[in-house]
Amino acid sequence: MLQKPESGGLPVPQAKGEKDGGHDGEPQALTASQEEAPSPLLQESPKEDLRSVREEGSAEPALTRKGARALAARALARRRAYRRLNRTVAELVQFLLVKDKKKSPITRSEMVKYVIGDLKALFPEIIARAAEHLRYVFGFRLKQFDRKHHTYILINKLKPLEEEEKEDLGGDGPKLGLLMMILGLIYMKGNSAREAQVWEMLRRLGVHPSKYHFLFGYPKRLIMEDFVQQRYLNYRRQPHSNPPEYEFSWGPRSNLEISKMKVLGFVAKLHKKEPQHWPAQYGEALADEADRARAKARAEASMRARARANARATVHRW
């Protein structure tokens, strides 16, 4: 399971404003926010841990019913603020992708007017998170083109993974990013994820499974006809489910081409944490790395043995 957010409160940005540097007219790469907050894209809908409220109440025997209601109200307010912040980040990502189709610079005032609204004070935090998702999921780098006028552009030059892995998906960075999101969800859910969980994750990305998307076409068709048929994903009915429910797991091609450590690293970047933050998944990824190293060593030894045998056969023929 993915971890719950460590803080239910709305992040408070630094008073310094945006993080940028360099001279006017020179594109500057946006850096991730220093706030530790999980990605809204892989995160399940945050649920407030009401046990903490009860524990606070038990520590104060004299806590009145009115005080308990006030604690619950504050917890609800934090949860709503957190959800709204995550929803705004996802909406800004979609807004930037759509605006980029026109290949014209995007201004801060447009982002505030059409997406961010009264969360303007949180603009540095929101745009930093949006930049991370654009980079790791869709393969775009968001850069500030003009500091004076707060103008931004998207650059489609990022290589999310190795070139040979991109070629397997037709060299399509966004599709590969979507596959990595699904593989990450599956891995963090214990190596299988319900079909409904995958569709819900897509909706948090602003991608509706059955509606046309300019980057993915029809996402559900892409997943079922490309990812499943190419054996990147397995799709099967959950045992003993009535009515029938289905789940996704890693397919044989993903197991061969994409290591668990790479996927865990992808998830960790989205959550701004180290892979060790998830001990169970990290231990499994280390074991997978060791298995891959042993298999590679055996294959190389076999190749060297065949090369020596071929060399001896050549000498004997002469």
Coordinates of C-alpha atoms in Angstrom, one line a residue:
M1 CA 0.0 0.0 0.0
L2 CA 1.1 3.5 -0.7
Q3 CA 1.8 5.5 2.4
K4 CA -0.7 8.0 3.8
P5 CA 0.4 11.6 3.6
E6 CA 2.5 12.4 6.6
S7 CA 0.8 15.7 7.1
G8 CA -2.8 16.3 6.4
G9 CA -2.3 20.1 6.4
L10 CA -2.1 22.4 3.5
P11 CA 1.6 23.0 2.7
V12 CA 2.7 26.6 3.4
P13 CA 5.1 28.0 0.7
Q14 CA 8.2 29.9 1.5
A15 CA 7.7 33.7 1.5
K16 CA 10.5 34.0 -1.1
G17 CA 8.0 33.1 -3.9
E18 CA 9.1 31.1 -6.9
K19 CA 12.4 29.3 -7.3
D20 CA 14.1 30.6 -10.3
G21 CA 17.4 31.9 -11.4
G22 CA 19.6 33.1 -14.3
H23 CA 19.0 36.0 -16.6
D24 CA 15.8 37.1 -18.3
G25 CA 15.1 35.2 -21.5
E26 CA 17.2 32.2 -20.4
P27 CA 15.1 29.1 -19.7
Q28 CA 15.5 27.9 -16.2
A29 CA 14.5 24.3 -15.1
L30 CA 12.0 24.2 -12.3
T31 CA 13.2 22.3 -9.3
A32 CA 11.0 20.2 -7.0
S33 CA 9.6 21.8 -3.9
Q34 CA 11.4 21.1 -0.7
E35 CA 8.1 20.3 1.0
E36 CA 7.8 16.6 1.7
A37 CA 4.4 15.6 0.3
P38 CA 3.4 12.6 -1.7
S39 CA 2.4 12.6 -5.3
P40 CA -1.4 13.1 -5.8
L41 CA -1.1 10.9 -8.9
L42 CA -0.3 7.6 -7.3
Q43 CA -1.8 8.4 -4.0
E44 CA -5.0 6.9 -2.9
S45 CA -7.8 9.3 -1.9
P46 CA -6.4 10.5 1.5
K47 CA -8.5 9.3 4.5
E48 CA -8.0 11.0 7.7
D49 CA -6.9 8.7 10.5
L50 CA -9.6 9.4 13.0
R51 CA -7.8 7.2 15.5
S52 CA -5.4 10.1 16.0
V53 CA -8.3 12.3 17.0
R54 CA -9.5 9.6 19.4
E55 CA -6.0 9.2 20.9
E56 CA -5.8 13.0 21.4
G57 CA -9.1 12.8 23.1
S58 CA -8.1 9.9 25.4
A59 CA -5.0 11.9 26.4
E60 CA -7.3 14.6 27.7
P61 CA -9.8 13.1 30.0
A62 CA -11.5 16.5 30.4
L63 CA -12.1 16.9 26.7
T64 CA -15.7 17.9 26.2
R65 CA -18.0 16.8 23.4
K66 CA -17.7 20.3 22.0
G67 CA -13.9 20.0 22.0
A68 CA -14.1 16.6 20.2
R69 CA -16.3 18.1 17.5
A70 CA -13.8 20.9 17.0
L71 CA -11.0 18.4 16.6
A72 CA -13.0 16.5 14.0
A73 CA -13.9 19.7 12.2
R74 CA -10.2 20.7 12.0
A75 CA -9.3 17.2 10.7
L76 CA -12.0 17.4 8.0
A77 CA -10.8 20.9 7.0
R78 CA -7.2 19.6 6.6
R79 CA -8.4 16.6 4.5
R80 CA -10.5 18.8 2.2
A81 CA -7.6 21.3 1.8
Y82 CA -5.2 18.4 0.9
R83 CA -7.6 17.0 -1.6
R84 CA -8.1 20.4 -3.2
L85 CA -4.4 21.0 -3.5
N86 CA -3.9 17.6 -5.2
R87 CA -6.8 18.2 -7.5
T88 CA -5.4 21.6 -8.5
V89 CA -2.0 20.1 -9.3
A90 CA -3.6 17.5 -11.6
E91 CA -5.7 20.2 -13.3
L92 CA -2.7 22.4 -13.9
V93 CA -0.8 19.5 -15.5
Q94 CA -3.7 19.0 -18.0
F95 CA -3.9 22.7 -18.6
L96 CA -0.2 23.0 -19.4
L97 CA -0.3 19.9 -21.8
V98 CA -3.3 21.4 -23.7
K99 CA -1.8 24.9 -23.9
D100 CA 1.5 23.3 -25.2
K101 CA -0.3 22.0 -28.3
K102 CA -0.4 25.6 -29.6
K103 CA 3.4 25.9 -29.0
S104 CA 3.0 29.3 -27.4
P105 CA 4.4 30.4 -24.0
I106 CA 2.2 30.0 -21.0
T107 CA 2.0 32.9 -18.5
R108 CA 1.6 32.7 -14.7
S109 CA -1.5 34.9 -14.9
E110 CA -3.2 32.4 -17.2
M111 CA -2.5 29.6 -14.8
V112 CA -3.9 31.6 -11.9
K113 CA -6.9 32.8 -13.8
Y114 CA -8.0 29.4 -15.3
V115 CA -6.8 26.8 -12.8
I116 CA -5.3 28.0 -9.5
G117 CA -7.7 30.8 -8.5
D118 CA -7.8 31.7 -4.9
L119 CA -4.8 29.3 -4.2
K120 CA -2.5 31.9 -5.7
A121 CA -0.5 32.1 -2.6
L122 CA 0.5 28.4 -3.1
F123 CA 1.6 29.0 -6.7
P124 CA 5.3 28.0 -6.0
E125 CA 4.2 24.7 -4.4
I126 CA 1.6 23.9 -7.1
I127 CA 3.8 24.6 -10.1
A128 CA 6.7 22.7 -8.6
R129 CA 4.6 19.6 -8.1
A130 CA 3.1 20.0 -11.6
A131 CA 6.6 20.2 -13.1
E132 CA 7.6 16.9 -11.4
H133 CA 4.6 15.1 -12.8
L134 CA 5.1 16.6 -16.3
R135 CA 8.7 15.4 -16.1
Y136 CA 8.4 11.9 -14.7
V137 CA 5.0 10.9 -16.2
F138 CA 4.6 12.7 -19.5
G139 CA 8.3 13.3 -20.5
F140 CA 8.1 17.1 -20.6
R141 CA 10.4 19.6 -18.9
L142 CA 8.7 22.8 -17.7
K143 CA 11.0 25.8 -17.8
Q144 CA 10.6 29.4 -17.0
F145 CA 11.3 31.3 -20.2
D146 CA 11.1 34.8 -19.0
R147 CA 11.5 35.8 -15.3
K148 CA 10.2 39.3 -15.8
H149 CA 6.9 38.3 -17.3
H150 CA 6.6 34.9 -15.6
T151 CA 6.4 33.0 -18.8
Y152 CA 6.8 29.2 -19.1
I153 CA 7.3 26.7 -21.9
L154 CA 7.3 22.9 -22.1
I155 CA 10.2 21.1 -23.8
N156 CA 9.7 17.6 -25.0
K157 CA 13.3 16.4 -24.8
L158 CA 13.3 14.3 -21.7
K159 CA 14.1 10.5 -22.0
P160 CA 12.2 8.9 -19.1
L161 CA 14.0 5.6 -19.5
E162 CA 16.7 4.0 -21.6
E163 CA 16.4 4.4 -25.4
E164 CA 15.9 0.7 -26.0
E165 CA 12.9 0.6 -23.6
K166 CA 11.3 3.6 -25.4
E167 CA 11.7 1.7 -28.7
D168 CA 9.6 -1.1 -27.4
L169 CA 6.7 1.3 -27.0
G170 CA 7.3 3.0 -30.3
G171 CA 9.6 5.6 -28.8
D172 CA 6.6 7.2 -27.1
G173 CA 7.7 8.9 -23.8
P174 CA 4.2 9.7 -22.5
K175 CA 2.9 6.2 -23.1
L176 CA 5.9 4.8 -21.3
G177 CA 5.3 7.2 -18.5
L178 CA 1.7 6.0 -18.2
L179 CA 2.9 2.3 -18.2
M180 CA 5.4 3.2 -15.4
M181 CA 2.6 4.8 -13.4
I182 CA 0.5 1.6 -13.7
L183 CA 3.5 -0.7 -12.9
G184 CA 4.3 1.5 -9.9
L185 CA 0.7 1.3 -8.6
I186 CA 0.7 -2.5 -9.0
Y187 CA 4.1 -2.9 -7.2
M188 CA 3.1 -0.7 -4.3
K189 CA -0.2 -2.6 -3.9
G190 CA 1.5 -5.9 -3.4
N191 CA 2.1 -6.9 -7.0
S192 CA -1.5 -6.7 -8.1
A193 CA -4.0 -3.9 -8.4
R194 CA -7.8 -4.0 -8.9
E195 CA -9.0 -2.8 -12.3
A196 CA -11.1 -0.1 -10.5
Q197 CA -7.9 1.2 -8.8
V198 CA -6.1 1.6 -12.1
W199 CA -9.1 3.6 -13.6
E200 CA -9.2 5.8 -10.5
M201 CA -5.5 6.6 -10.8
L202 CA -6.1 7.7 -14.4
R203 CA -8.9 10.0 -13.3
R204 CA -6.5 11.6 -10.8
L205 CA -4.2 12.3 -13.7
G206 CA -7.1 14.0 -15.4
V207 CA -7.2 11.1 -17.9
H208 CA -10.7 9.5 -18.3
P209 CA -10.3 5.8 -19.3
S210 CA -13.0 5.8 -22.0
K211 CA -12.6 9.4 -23.3
Y212 CA -10.2 10.4 -26.1
H213 CA -6.9 11.9 -24.8
F214 CA -4.6 13.8 -27.2
L215 CA -1.5 12.0 -25.8
F216 CA -2.9 8.5 -25.3
G217 CA -5.8 8.2 -27.6
Y218 CA -8.4 6.1 -25.8
P219 CA -6.5 5.2 -22.6
K220 CA -8.6 2.1 -21.8
R221 CA -8.0 0.8 -25.3
L222 CA -4.3 1.6 -25.0
I223 CA -4.0 -0.4 -21.8
M224 CA -6.1 -3.4 -22.9
E225 CA -5.0 -3.6 -26.5
D226 CA -1.3 -2.5 -26.3
F227 CA 0.0 -3.0 -22.8
V228 CA -1.9 -6.3 -22.2
Q229 CA -1.5 -7.8 -25.6
Q230 CA 2.2 -6.8 -25.7
R231 CA 2.5 -8.7 -22.3
Y232 CA 3.6 -5.6 -20.3
L233 CA 0.5 -6.2 -18.1
N234 CA -1.5 -9.3 -17.1
Y235 CA -5.2 -8.9 -16.8
R236 CA -7.2 -11.6 -15.1
R237 CA -10.3 -12.3 -13.0
Q238 CA -9.9 -12.2 -9.3
P239 CA -10.5 -15.7 -7.8
H240 CA -13.9 -16.3 -6.2
S241 CA -15.2 -12.8 -7.1
N242 CA -18.9 -12.6 -7.6
P243 CA -19.8 -10.5 -9.4
P244 CA -16.6 -10.9 -11.4
E245 CA -13.8 -8.4 -10.6
Y246 CA -10.5 -8.2 -12.5
E247 CA -7.0 -7.2 -11.6
F248 CA -3.8 -6.1 -13.3
S249 CA -0.3 -7.5 -12.5
W250 CA 3.1 -7.2 -14.1
G251 CA 3.4 -9.1 -17.4
P252 CA 6.3 -11.3 -18.4
R253 CA 7.7 -8.5 -20.7
S254 CA 7.8 -6.0 -17.9
N255 CA 9.6 -8.5 -15.6
L256 CA 12.2 -9.0 -18.3
E257 CA 12.7 -5.4 -19.4
I258 CA 12.0 -3.2 -16.3
S259 CA 13.5 -3.9 -12.9
K260 CA 11.5 -3.4 -9.7
M261 CA 14.2 -1.1 -8.4
K262 CA 13.7 1.2 -11.4
V263 CA 9.9 1.3 -10.8
L264 CA 10.4 1.9 -7.1
G265 CA 12.8 4.7 -7.9
F266 CA 10.2 6.2 -10.3
V267 CA 7.6 6.1 -7.5
A268 CA 10.1 7.5 -5.0
K269 CA 10.8 10.5 -7.2
L270 CA 7.1 11.3 -7.5
H271 CA 6.8 11.2 -3.7
K272 CA 10.0 13.1 -3.2
K273 CA 11.4 10.3 -1.0
E274 CA 14.2 7.6 -1.1
P275 CA 13.3 4.1 -2.2
Q276 CA 14.2 2.9 1.4
H277 CA 11.1 4.7 2.6
W278 CA 9.2 1.5 1.7
P279 CA 11.2 -1.3 3.4
A280 CA 9.1 -4.2 2.1
Q281 CA 9.2 -3.1 -1.5
Y282 CA 12.9 -2.0 -1.2
G283 CA 13.9 -5.4 0.1
E284 CA 12.0 -7.1 -2.8
A285 CA 13.6 -4.8 -5.3
L286 CA 17.1 -5.6 -3.9
A287 CA 16.4 -9.3 -4.2
D288 CA 15.2 -8.7 -7.8
E289 CA 18.5 -6.9 -8.6
A290 CA 20.5 -9.8 -7.2
D291 CA 18.6 -12.3 -9.3
R292 CA 19.1 -10.1 -12.4
A293 CA 22.8 -9.8 -11.7
R294 CA 23.2 -13.6 -11.3
A295 CA 21.2 -14.3 -14.5
K296 CA 23.4 -11.8 -16.4
A297 CA 26.6 -13.4 -15.1
R298 CA 25.4 -16.9 -16.1
A299 CA 24.5 -15.6 -19.6
E300 CA 27.9 -13.9 -20.0
A301 CA 29.7 -17.1 -18.8
S302 CA 27.7 -19.1 -21.3
M303 CA 28.6 -16.8 -24.1
R304 CA 32.3 -16.9 -23.3
A305 CA 32.2 -20.7 -23.2
R306 CA 30.5 -20.8 -26.6
A307 CA 33.1 -18.4 -28.0
R308 CA 36.0 -20.5 -26.7
A309 CA 34.4 -23.7 -28.1
N310 CA 34.0 -22.0 -31.5
A311 CA 37.6 -20.8 -31.4
R312 CA 38.9 -24.3 -30.7
A313 CA 36.7 -25.7 -33.5
T314 CA 38.1 -23.2 -36.0
V315 CA 41.7 -24.0 -35.0
H316 CA 41.1 -27.8 -35.5
R317 CA 39.6 -27.2 -38.9
W318 CA 42.7 -25.4 -40.0

